[in-house]
N, CA and C atoms as an extended XYZ file, in Angstrom:
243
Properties=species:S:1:pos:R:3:atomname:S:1:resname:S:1:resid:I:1 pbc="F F F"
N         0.832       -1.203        0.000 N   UNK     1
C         0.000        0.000        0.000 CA  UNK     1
C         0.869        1.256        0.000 C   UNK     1
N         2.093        1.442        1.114 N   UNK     2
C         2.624        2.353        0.805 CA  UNK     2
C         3.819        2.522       -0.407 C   UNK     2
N         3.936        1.650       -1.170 N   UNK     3
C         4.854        2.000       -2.476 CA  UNK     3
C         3.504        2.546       -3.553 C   UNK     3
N         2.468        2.088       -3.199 N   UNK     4
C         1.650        2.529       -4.541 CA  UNK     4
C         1.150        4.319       -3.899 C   UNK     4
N         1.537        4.667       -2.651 N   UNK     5
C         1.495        5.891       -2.421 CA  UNK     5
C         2.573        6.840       -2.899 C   UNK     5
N         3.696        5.784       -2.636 N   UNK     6
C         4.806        6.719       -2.715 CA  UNK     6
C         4.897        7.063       -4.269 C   UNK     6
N         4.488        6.054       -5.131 N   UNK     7
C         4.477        6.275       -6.949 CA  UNK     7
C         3.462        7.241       -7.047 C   UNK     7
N         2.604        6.874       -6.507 N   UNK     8
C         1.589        8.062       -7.077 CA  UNK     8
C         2.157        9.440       -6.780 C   UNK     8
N         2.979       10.038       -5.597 N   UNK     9
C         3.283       10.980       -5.204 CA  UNK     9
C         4.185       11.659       -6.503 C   UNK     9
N         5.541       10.344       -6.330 N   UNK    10
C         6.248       10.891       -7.765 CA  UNK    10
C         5.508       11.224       -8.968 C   UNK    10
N         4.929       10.465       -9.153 N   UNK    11
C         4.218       10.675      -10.251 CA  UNK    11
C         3.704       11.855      -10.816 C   UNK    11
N         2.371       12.217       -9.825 N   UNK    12
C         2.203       14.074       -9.513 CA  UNK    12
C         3.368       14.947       -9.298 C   UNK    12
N         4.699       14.638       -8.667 N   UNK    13
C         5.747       15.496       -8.701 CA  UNK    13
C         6.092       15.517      -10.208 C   UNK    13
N         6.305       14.270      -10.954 N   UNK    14
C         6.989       14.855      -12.414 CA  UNK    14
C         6.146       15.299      -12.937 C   UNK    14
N         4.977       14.966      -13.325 N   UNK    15
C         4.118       15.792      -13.752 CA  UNK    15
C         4.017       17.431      -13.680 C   UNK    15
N         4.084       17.108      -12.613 N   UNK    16
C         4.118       18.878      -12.340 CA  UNK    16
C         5.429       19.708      -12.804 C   UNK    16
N         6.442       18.793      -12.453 N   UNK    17
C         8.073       18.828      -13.586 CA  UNK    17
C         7.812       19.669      -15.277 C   UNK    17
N         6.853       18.386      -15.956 N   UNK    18
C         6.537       18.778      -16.989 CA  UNK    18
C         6.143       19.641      -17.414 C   UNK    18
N         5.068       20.118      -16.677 N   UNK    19
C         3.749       20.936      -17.103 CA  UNK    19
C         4.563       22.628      -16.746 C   UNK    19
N         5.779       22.168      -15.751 N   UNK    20
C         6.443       23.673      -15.137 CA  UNK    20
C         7.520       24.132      -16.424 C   UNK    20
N         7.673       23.338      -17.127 N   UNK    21
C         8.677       23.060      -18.408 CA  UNK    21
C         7.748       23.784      -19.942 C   UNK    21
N         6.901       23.261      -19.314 N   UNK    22
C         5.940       23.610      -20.975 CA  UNK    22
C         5.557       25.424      -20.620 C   UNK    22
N         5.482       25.400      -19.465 N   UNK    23
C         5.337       26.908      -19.137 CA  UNK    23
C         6.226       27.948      -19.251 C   UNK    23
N         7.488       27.525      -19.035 N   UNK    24
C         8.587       28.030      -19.293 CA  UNK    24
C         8.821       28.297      -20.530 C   UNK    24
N         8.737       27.283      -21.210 N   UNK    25
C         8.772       27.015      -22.899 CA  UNK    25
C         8.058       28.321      -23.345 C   UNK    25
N         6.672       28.162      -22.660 N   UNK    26
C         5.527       28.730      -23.746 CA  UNK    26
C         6.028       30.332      -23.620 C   UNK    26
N         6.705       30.920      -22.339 N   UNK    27
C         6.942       31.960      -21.569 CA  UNK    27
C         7.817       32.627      -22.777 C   UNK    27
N         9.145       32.123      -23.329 N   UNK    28
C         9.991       32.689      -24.469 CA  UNK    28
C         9.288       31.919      -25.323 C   UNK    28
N         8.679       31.242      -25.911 N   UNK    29
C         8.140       31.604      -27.150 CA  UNK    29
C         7.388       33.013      -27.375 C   UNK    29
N         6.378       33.435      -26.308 N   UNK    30
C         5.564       34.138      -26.920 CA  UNK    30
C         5.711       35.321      -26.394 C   UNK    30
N         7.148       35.267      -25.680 N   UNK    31
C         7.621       36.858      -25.227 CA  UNK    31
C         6.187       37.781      -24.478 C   UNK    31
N         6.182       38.933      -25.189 N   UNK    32
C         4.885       39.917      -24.308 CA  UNK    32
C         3.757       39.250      -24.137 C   UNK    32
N         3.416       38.688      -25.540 N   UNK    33
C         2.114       38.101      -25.081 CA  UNK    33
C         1.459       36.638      -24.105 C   UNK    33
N         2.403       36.650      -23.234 N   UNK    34
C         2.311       35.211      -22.634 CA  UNK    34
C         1.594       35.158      -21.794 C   UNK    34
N         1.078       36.451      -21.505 N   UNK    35
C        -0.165       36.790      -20.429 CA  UNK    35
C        -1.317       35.973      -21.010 C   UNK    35
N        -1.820       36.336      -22.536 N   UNK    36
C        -3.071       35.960      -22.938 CA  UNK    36
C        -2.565       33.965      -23.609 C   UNK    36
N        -1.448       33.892      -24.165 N   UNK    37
C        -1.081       32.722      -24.897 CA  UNK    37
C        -0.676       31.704      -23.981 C   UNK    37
N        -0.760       32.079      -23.337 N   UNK    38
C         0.278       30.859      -21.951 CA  UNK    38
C        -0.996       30.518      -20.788 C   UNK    38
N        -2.161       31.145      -20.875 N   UNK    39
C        -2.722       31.112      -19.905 CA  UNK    39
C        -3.426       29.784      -19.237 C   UNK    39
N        -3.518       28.889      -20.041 N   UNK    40
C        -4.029       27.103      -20.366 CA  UNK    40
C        -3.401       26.564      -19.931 C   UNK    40
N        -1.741       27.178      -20.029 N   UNK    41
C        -0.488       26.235      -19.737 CA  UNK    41
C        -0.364       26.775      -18.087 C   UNK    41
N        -0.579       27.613      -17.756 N   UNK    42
C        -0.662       27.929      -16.338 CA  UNK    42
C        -1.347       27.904      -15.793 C   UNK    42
N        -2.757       27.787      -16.209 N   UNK    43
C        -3.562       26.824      -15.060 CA  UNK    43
C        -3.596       25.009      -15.090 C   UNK    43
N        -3.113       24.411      -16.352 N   UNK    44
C        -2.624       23.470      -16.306 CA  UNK    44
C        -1.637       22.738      -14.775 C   UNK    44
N        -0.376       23.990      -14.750 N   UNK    45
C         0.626       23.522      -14.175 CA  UNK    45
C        -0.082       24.100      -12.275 C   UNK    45
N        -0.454       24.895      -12.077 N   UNK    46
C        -0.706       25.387      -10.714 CA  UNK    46
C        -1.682       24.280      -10.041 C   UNK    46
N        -2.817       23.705      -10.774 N   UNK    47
C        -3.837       22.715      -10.939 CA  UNK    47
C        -3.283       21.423      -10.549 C   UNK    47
N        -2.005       21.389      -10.994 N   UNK    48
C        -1.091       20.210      -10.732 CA  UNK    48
C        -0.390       20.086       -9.706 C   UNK    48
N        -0.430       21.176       -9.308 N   UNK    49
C         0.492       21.701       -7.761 CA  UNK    49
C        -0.485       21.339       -6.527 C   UNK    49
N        -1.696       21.364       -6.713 N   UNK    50
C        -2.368       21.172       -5.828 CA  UNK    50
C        -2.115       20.311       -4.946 C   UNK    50
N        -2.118       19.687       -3.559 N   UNK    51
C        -1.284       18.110       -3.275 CA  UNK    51
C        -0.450       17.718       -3.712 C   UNK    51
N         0.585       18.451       -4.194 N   UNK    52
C         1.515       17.497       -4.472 CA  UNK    52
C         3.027       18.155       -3.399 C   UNK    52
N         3.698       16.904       -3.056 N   UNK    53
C         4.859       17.299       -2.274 CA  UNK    53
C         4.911       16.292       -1.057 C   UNK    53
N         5.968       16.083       -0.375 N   UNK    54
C         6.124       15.618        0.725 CA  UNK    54
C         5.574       15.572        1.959 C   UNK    54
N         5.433       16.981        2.128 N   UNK    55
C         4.943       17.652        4.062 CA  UNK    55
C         4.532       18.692        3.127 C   UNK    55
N         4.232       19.701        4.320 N   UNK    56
C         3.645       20.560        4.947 CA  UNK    56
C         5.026       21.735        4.365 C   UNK    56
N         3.962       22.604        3.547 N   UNK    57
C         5.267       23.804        2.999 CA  UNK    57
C         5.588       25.275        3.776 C   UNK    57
N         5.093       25.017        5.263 N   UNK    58
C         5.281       26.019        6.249 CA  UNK    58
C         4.282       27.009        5.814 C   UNK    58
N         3.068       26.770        5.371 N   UNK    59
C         2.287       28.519        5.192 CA  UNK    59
C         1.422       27.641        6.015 C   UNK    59
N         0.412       28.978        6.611 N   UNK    60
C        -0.488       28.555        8.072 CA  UNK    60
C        -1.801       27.902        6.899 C   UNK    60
N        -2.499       27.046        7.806 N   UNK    61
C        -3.669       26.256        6.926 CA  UNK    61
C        -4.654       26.739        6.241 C   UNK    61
N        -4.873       28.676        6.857 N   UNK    62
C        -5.706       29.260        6.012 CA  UNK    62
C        -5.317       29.798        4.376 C   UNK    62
N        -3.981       29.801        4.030 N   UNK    63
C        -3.427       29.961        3.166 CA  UNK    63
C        -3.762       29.112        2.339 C   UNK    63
N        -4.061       28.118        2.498 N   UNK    64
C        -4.155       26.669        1.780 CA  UNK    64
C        -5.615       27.270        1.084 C   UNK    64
N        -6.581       27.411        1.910 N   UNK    65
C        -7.908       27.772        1.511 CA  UNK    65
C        -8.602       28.888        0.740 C   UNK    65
N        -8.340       28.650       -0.538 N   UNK    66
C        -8.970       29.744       -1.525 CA  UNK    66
C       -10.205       30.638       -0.712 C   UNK    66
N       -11.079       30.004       -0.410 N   UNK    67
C       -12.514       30.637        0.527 CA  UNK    67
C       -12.032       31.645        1.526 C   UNK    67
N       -10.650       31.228        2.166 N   UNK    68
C       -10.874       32.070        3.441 CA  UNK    68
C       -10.713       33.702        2.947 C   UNK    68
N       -10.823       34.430        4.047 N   UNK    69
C        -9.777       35.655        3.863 CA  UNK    69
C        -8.371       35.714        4.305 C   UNK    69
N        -7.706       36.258        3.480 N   UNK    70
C        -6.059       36.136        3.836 CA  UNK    70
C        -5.919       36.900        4.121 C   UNK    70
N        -4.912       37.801        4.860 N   UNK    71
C        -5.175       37.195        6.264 CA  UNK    71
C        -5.959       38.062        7.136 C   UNK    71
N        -6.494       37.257        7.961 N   UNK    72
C        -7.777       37.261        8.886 CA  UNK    72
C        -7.087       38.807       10.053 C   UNK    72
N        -7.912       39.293       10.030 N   UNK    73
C        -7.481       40.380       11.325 CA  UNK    73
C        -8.290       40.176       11.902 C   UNK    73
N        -7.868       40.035       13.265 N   UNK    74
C        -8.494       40.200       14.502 CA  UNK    74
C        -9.279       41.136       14.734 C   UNK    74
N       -10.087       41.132       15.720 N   UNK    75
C       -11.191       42.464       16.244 CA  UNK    75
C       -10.167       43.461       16.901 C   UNK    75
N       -10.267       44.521       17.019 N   UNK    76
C        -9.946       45.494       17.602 CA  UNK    76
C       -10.175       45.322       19.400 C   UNK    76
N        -8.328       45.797       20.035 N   UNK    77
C        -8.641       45.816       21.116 CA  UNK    77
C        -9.476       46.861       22.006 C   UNK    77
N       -10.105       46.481       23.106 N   UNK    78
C       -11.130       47.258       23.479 CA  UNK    78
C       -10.423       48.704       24.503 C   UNK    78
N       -11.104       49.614       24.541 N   UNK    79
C       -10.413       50.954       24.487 CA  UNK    79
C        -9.917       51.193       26.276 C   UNK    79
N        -8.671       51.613       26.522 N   UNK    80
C        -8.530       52.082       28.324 CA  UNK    80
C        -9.396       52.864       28.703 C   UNK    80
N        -9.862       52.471       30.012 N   UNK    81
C       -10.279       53.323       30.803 CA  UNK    81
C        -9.747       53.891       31.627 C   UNK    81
């Protein structure tokens, strides 16, 4: 069970290898316009990033979460008397 985890992991890592390669690629091919021409290829590769990796990449768990607000401020402390 855990070698067919650990392949799958690589697996999504090269992948994501690839897809970071084709982006690069597409980046000097199309010079200025890579904003509008590249844009398939970069949600391709970020899409691929999702889960993939070893651990935990040190950002706090709300970071992870598109929904939340980044970052969260606290309420205001309440005034001296």
């Amino acid at each position: 069970m855990r070698e067919h985890i650990v392949r799958e992991k690589w697996v999504a890592i090269e992948r994501a290898k690839i897809l970071r390669e084709r982006v690069r690629q597409c980046y000097r091919r199309e010079g200025v316009n890579h904003l509008q021409n590249c844009r398939t290829a970069v949600r391709q590769y970020l899409e691929s990033l999702k889960g993939v990796g070893w651990g935990k990449d040190g950002r706090p768990s709300y970071a992870h979460d598109p929904k939340s607000t980044w970052p969260s401020t606290p309420p205001p402390p309440p005034p001296f008397k």
